[in-house]
PDB file of C-alpha atoms in Angstrom:
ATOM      1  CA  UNK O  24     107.642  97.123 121.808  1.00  0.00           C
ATOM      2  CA  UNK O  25     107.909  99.910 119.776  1.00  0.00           C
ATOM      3  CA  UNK O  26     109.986 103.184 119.068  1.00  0.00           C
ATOM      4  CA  UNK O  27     109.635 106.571 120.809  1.00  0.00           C
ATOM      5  CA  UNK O  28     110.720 109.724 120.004  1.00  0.00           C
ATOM      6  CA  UNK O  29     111.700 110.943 124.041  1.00  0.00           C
ATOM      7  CA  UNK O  30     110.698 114.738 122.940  1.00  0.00           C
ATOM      8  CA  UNK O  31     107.265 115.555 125.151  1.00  0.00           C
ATOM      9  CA  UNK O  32     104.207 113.239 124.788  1.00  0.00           C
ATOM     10  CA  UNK O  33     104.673 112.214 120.897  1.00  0.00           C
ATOM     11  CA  UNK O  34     104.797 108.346 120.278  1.00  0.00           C
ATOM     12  CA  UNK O  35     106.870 107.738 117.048  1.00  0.00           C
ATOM     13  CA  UNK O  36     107.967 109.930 114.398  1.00  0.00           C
ATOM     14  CA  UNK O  37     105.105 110.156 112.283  1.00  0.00           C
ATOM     15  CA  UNK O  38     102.961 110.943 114.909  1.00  0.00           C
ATOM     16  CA  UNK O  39     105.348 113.762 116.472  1.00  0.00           C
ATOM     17  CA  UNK O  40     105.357 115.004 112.494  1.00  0.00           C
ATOM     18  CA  UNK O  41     102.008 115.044 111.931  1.00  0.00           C
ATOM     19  CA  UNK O  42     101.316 116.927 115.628  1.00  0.00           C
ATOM     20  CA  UNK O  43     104.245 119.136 114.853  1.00  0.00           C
ATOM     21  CA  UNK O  44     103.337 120.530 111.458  1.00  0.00           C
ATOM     22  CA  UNK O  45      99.497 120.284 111.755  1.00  0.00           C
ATOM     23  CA  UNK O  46     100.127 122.350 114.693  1.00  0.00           C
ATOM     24  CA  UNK O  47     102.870 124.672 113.189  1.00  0.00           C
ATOM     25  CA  UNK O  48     104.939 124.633 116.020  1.00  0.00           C
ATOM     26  CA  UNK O  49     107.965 123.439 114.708  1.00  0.00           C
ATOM     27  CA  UNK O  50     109.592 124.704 111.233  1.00  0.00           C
ATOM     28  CA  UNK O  51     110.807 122.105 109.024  1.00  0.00           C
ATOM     29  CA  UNK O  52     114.413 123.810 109.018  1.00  0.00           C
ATOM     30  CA  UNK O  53     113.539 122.934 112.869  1.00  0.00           C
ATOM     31  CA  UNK O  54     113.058 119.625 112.930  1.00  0.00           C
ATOM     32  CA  UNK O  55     115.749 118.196 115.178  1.00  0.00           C
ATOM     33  CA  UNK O  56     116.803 115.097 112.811  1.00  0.00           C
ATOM     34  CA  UNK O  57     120.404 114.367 115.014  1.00  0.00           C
ATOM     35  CA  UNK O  58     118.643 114.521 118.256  1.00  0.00           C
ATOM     36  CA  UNK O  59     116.057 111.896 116.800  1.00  0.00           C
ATOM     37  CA  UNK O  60     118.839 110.036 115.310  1.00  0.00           C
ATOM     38  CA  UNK O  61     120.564 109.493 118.189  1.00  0.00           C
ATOM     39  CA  UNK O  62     117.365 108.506 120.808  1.00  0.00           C
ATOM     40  CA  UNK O  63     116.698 106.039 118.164  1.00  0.00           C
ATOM     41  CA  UNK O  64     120.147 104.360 118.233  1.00  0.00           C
ATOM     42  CA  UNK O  65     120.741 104.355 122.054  1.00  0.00           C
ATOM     43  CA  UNK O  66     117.138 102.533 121.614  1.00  0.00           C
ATOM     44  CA  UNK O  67     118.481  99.934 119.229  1.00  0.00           C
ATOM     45  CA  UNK O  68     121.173  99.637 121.076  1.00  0.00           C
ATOM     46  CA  UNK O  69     118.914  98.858 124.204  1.00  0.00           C
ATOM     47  CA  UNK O  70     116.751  96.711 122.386  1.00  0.00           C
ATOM     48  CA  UNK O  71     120.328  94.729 121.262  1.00  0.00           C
ATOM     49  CA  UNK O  72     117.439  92.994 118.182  1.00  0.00           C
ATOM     50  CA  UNK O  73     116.679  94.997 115.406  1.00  0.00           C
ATOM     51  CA  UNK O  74     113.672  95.005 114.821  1.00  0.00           C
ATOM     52  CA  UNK O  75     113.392  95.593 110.646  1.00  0.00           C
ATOM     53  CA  UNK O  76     109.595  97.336 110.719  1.00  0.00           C
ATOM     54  CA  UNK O  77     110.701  99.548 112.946  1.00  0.00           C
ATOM     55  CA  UNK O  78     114.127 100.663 111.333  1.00  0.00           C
ATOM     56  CA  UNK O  79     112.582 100.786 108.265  1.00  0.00           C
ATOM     57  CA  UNK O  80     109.606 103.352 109.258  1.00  0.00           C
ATOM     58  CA  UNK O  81     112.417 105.157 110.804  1.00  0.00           C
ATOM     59  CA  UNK O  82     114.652 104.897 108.392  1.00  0.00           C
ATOM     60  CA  UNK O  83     111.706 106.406 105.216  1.00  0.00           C
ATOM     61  CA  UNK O  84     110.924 109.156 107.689  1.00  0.00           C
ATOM     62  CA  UNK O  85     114.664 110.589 108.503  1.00  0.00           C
ATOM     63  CA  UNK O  86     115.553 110.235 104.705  1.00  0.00           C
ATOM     64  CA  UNK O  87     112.736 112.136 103.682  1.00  0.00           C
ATOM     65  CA  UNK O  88     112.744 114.839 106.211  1.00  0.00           C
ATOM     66  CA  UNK O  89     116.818 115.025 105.133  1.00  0.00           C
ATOM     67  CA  UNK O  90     115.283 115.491 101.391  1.00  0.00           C
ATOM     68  CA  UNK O  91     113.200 117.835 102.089  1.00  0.00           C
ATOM     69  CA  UNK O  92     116.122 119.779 104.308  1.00  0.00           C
ATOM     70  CA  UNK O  93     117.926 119.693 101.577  1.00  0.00           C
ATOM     71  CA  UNK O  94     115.575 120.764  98.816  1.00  0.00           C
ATOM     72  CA  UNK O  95     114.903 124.129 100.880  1.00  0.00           C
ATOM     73  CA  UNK O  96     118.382 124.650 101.802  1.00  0.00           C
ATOM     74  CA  UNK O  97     119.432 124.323  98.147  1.00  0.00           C
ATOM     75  CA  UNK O  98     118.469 127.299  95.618  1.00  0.00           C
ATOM     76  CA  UNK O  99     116.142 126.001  93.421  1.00  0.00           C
ATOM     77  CA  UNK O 100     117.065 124.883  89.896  1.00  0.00           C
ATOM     78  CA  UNK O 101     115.590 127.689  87.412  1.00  0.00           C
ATOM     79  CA  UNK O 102     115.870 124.979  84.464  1.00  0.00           C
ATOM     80  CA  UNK O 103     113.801 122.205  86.581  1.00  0.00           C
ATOM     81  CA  UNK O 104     111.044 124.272  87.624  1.00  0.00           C
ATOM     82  CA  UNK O 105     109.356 127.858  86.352  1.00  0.00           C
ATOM     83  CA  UNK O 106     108.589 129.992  89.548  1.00  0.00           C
ATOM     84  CA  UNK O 107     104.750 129.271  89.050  1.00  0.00           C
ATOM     85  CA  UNK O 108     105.262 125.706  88.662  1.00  0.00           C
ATOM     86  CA  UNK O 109     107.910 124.941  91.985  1.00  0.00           C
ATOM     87  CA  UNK O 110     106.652 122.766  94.242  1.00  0.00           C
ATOM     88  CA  UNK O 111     106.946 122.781  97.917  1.00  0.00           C
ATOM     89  CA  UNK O 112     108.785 119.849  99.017  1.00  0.00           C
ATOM     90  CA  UNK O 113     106.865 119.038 102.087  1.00  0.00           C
ATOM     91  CA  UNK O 114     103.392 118.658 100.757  1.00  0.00           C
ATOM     92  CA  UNK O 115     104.465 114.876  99.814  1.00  0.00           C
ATOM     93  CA  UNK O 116     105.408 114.653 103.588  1.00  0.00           C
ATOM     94  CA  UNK O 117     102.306 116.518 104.816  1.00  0.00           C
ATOM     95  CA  UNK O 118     100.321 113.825 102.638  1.00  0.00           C
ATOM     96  CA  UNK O 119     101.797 110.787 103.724  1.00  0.00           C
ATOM     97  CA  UNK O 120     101.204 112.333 107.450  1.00  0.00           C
ATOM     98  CA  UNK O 121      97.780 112.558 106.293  1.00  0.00           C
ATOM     99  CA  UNK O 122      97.115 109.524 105.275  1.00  0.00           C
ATOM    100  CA  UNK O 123      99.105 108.099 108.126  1.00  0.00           C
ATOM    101  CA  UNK O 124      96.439 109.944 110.308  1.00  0.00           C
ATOM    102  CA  UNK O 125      94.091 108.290 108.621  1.00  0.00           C
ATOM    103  CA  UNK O 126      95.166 105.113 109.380  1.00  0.00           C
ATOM    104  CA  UNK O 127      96.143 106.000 113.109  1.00  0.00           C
ATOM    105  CA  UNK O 128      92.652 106.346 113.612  1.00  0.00           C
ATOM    106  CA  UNK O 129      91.032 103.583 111.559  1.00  0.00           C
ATOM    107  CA  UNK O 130      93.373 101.414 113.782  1.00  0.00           C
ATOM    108  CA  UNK O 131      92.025 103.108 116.991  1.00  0.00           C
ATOM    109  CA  UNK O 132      88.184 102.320 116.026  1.00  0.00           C
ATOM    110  CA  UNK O 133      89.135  98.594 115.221  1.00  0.00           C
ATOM    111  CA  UNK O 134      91.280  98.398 118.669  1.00  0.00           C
ATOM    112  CA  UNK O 135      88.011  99.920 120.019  1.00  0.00           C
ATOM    113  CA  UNK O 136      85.959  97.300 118.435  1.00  0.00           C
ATOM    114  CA  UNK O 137      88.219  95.002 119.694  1.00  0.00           C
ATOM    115  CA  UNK O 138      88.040  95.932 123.294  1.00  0.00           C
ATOM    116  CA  UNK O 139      83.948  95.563 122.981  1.00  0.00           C
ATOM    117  CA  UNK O 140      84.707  91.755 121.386  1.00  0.00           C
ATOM    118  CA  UNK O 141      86.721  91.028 124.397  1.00  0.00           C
ATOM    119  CA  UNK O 142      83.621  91.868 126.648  1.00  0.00           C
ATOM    120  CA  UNK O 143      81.709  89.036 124.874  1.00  0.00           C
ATOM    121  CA  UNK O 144      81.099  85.511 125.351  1.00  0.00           C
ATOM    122  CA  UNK O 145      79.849  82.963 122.832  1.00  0.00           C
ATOM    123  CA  UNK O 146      78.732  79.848 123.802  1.00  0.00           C
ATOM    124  CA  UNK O 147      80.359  76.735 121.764  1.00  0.00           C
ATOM    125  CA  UNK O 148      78.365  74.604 119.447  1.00  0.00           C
ATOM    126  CA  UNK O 149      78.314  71.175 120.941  1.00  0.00           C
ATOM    127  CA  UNK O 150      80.196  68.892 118.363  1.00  0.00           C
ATOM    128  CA  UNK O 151      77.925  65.733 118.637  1.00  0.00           C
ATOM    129  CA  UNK O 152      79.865  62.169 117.572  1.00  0.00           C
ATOM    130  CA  UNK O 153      77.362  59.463 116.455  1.00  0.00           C
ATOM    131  CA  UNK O 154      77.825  56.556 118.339  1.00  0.00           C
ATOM    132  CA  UNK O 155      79.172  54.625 115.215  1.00  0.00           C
ATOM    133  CA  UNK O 156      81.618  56.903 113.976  1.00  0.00           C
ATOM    134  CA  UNK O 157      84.892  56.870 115.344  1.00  0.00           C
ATOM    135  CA  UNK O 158      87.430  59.897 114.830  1.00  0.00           C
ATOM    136  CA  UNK O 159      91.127  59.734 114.830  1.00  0.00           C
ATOM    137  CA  UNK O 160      93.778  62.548 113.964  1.00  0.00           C
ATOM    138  CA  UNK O 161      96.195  60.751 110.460  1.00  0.00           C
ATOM    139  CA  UNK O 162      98.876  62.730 108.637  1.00  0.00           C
ATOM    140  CA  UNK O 163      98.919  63.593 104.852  1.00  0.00           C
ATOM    141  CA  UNK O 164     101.322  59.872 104.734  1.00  0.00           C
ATOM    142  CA  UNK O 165      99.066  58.087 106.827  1.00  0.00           C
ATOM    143  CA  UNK O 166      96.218  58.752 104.640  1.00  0.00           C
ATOM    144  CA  UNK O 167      98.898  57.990 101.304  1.00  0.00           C
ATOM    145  CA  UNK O 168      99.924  54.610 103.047  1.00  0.00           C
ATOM    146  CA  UNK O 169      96.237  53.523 103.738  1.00  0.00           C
ATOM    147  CA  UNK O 170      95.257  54.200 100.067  1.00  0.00           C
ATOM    148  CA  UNK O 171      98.130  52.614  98.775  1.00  0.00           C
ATOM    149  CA  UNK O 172      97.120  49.463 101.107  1.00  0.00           C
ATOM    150  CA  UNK O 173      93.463  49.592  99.425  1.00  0.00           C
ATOM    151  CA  UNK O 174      94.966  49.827  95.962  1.00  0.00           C
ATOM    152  CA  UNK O 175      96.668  46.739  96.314  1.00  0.00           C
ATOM    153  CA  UNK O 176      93.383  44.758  97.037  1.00  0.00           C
ATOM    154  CA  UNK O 177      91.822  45.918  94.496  1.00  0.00           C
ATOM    155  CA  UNK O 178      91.763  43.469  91.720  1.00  0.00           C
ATOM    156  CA  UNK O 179      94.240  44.773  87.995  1.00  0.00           C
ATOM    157  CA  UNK O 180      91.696  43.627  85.871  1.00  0.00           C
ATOM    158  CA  UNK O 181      89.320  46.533  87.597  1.00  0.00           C
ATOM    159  CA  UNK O 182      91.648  48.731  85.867  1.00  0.00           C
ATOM    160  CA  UNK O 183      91.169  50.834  82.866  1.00  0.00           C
ATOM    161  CA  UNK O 184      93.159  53.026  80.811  1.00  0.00           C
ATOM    162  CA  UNK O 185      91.833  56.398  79.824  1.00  0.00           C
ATOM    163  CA  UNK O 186      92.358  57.060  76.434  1.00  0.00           C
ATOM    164  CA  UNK O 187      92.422  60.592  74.749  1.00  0.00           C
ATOM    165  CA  UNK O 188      90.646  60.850  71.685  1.00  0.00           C
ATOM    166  CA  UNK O 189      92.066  63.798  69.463  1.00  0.00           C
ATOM    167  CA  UNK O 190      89.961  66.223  67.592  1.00  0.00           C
ATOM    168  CA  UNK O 191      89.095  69.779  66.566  1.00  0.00           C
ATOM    169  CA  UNK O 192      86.579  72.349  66.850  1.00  0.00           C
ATOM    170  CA  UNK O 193      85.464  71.841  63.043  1.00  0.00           C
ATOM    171  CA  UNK O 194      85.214  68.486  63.405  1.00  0.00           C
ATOM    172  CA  UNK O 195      83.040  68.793  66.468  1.00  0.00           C
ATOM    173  CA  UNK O 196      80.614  71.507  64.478  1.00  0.00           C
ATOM    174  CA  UNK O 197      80.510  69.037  61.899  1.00  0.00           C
ATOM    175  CA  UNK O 198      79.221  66.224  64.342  1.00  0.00           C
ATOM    176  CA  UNK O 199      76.472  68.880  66.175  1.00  0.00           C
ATOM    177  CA  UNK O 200      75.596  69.893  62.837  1.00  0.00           C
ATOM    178  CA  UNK O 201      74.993  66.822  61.403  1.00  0.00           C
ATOM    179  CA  UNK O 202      73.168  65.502  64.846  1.00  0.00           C
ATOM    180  CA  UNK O 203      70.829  68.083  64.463  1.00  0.00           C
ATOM    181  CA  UNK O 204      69.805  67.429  61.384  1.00  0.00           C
ATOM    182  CA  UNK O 205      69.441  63.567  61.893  1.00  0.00           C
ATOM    183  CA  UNK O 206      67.769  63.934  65.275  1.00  0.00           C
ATOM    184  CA  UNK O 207      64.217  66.360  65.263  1.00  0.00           C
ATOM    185  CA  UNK O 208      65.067  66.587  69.698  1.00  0.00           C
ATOM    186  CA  UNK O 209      67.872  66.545  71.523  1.00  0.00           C
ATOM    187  CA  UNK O 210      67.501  66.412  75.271  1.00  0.00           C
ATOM    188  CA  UNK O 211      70.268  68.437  77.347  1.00  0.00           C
TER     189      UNK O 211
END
């Protein structure tokens, strides 16, 4: 379940932005921010889970459209910006909605793709069991207690103890070097 903006046929409020300003219906100063605000608490409230995806998408969209608000409702600061330099604070907005459109309808083709999967049917590949084999289901400690079982049998003399020799790169030159010259081939 997922959370609607109740203003027309939008779904959302990135889709409703995008529609809005690709559309230039609605002015930013327009953008109703409290009426969104409230729809989206009586539908937490409904919801009585909060649902942290969801609050967070809503929460980055109403904090930037609040920034942006503000930006244009504030003169602008001569020492930040020269006049040919300002920047208009909703082109980051307008991007994101861009890219967001992008992804609304990469996820539409793969939901399409999807649908088309669902229409298909695969026949399984018969798992064959040779009549010697015999399969059970252990856990990681059933398969520790079964080794330690077999390690018992096994005899101590069997045993051996690794030892690590210690030595550097010269000394390992030295030994190639000196192997080559003793030896007119060396297989690898």
């Amino acid at each position: 379940m997922s959370y609607k903006v109740k203003l027309d046929v939008f779904e959302g409020p990135l889709d409703l932005l995008l529609y809005l300003i690709k559309k230039n219906e609605i002015d930013i100063y327009d953008i109703p921010i409290a009426a969104i605000t409230e729809q989206y608490l009586e539908y937490l409230e409904l919801m009585r889970m909060l649902d942290l995806n969801i609050a967070g998408e809503f929460l980055v969209i109403a904090a930037t459209l609040i920034h942006i608000k503000s930006k244009m409702l504030l003169p602008p600061d001569e020492k930040e910006l020269l006049p040919e330099e300002e920047e208009d604070p909703r082109e980051e907005l307008v991007r994101r909605l861009v890219e967001y459109k992008k992804f609304k309808e990469v996820a539409g083709i793969l939901q399409g793709l999807e649908g088309q999967r669902k229409k298909m049917f695969t026949r399984d590949i018969p798992f064959e069991v040779e009549p010697g084999e015999v399969f059970f289901e252990a856990s990681l400690f059933d398969l520790i207690a079964a080794f330690t079982r077999v390690l018992k049998d096994v005899p101590k003399e069997m045993f051996q103890e690794i030892i690590k020799d210690e030595f550097t790169v010269e000394q390992k030159v030295h030994d190639l070097l000196h192997m080559l010259v003793v030896t007119p081939v060396i297989c690898l």
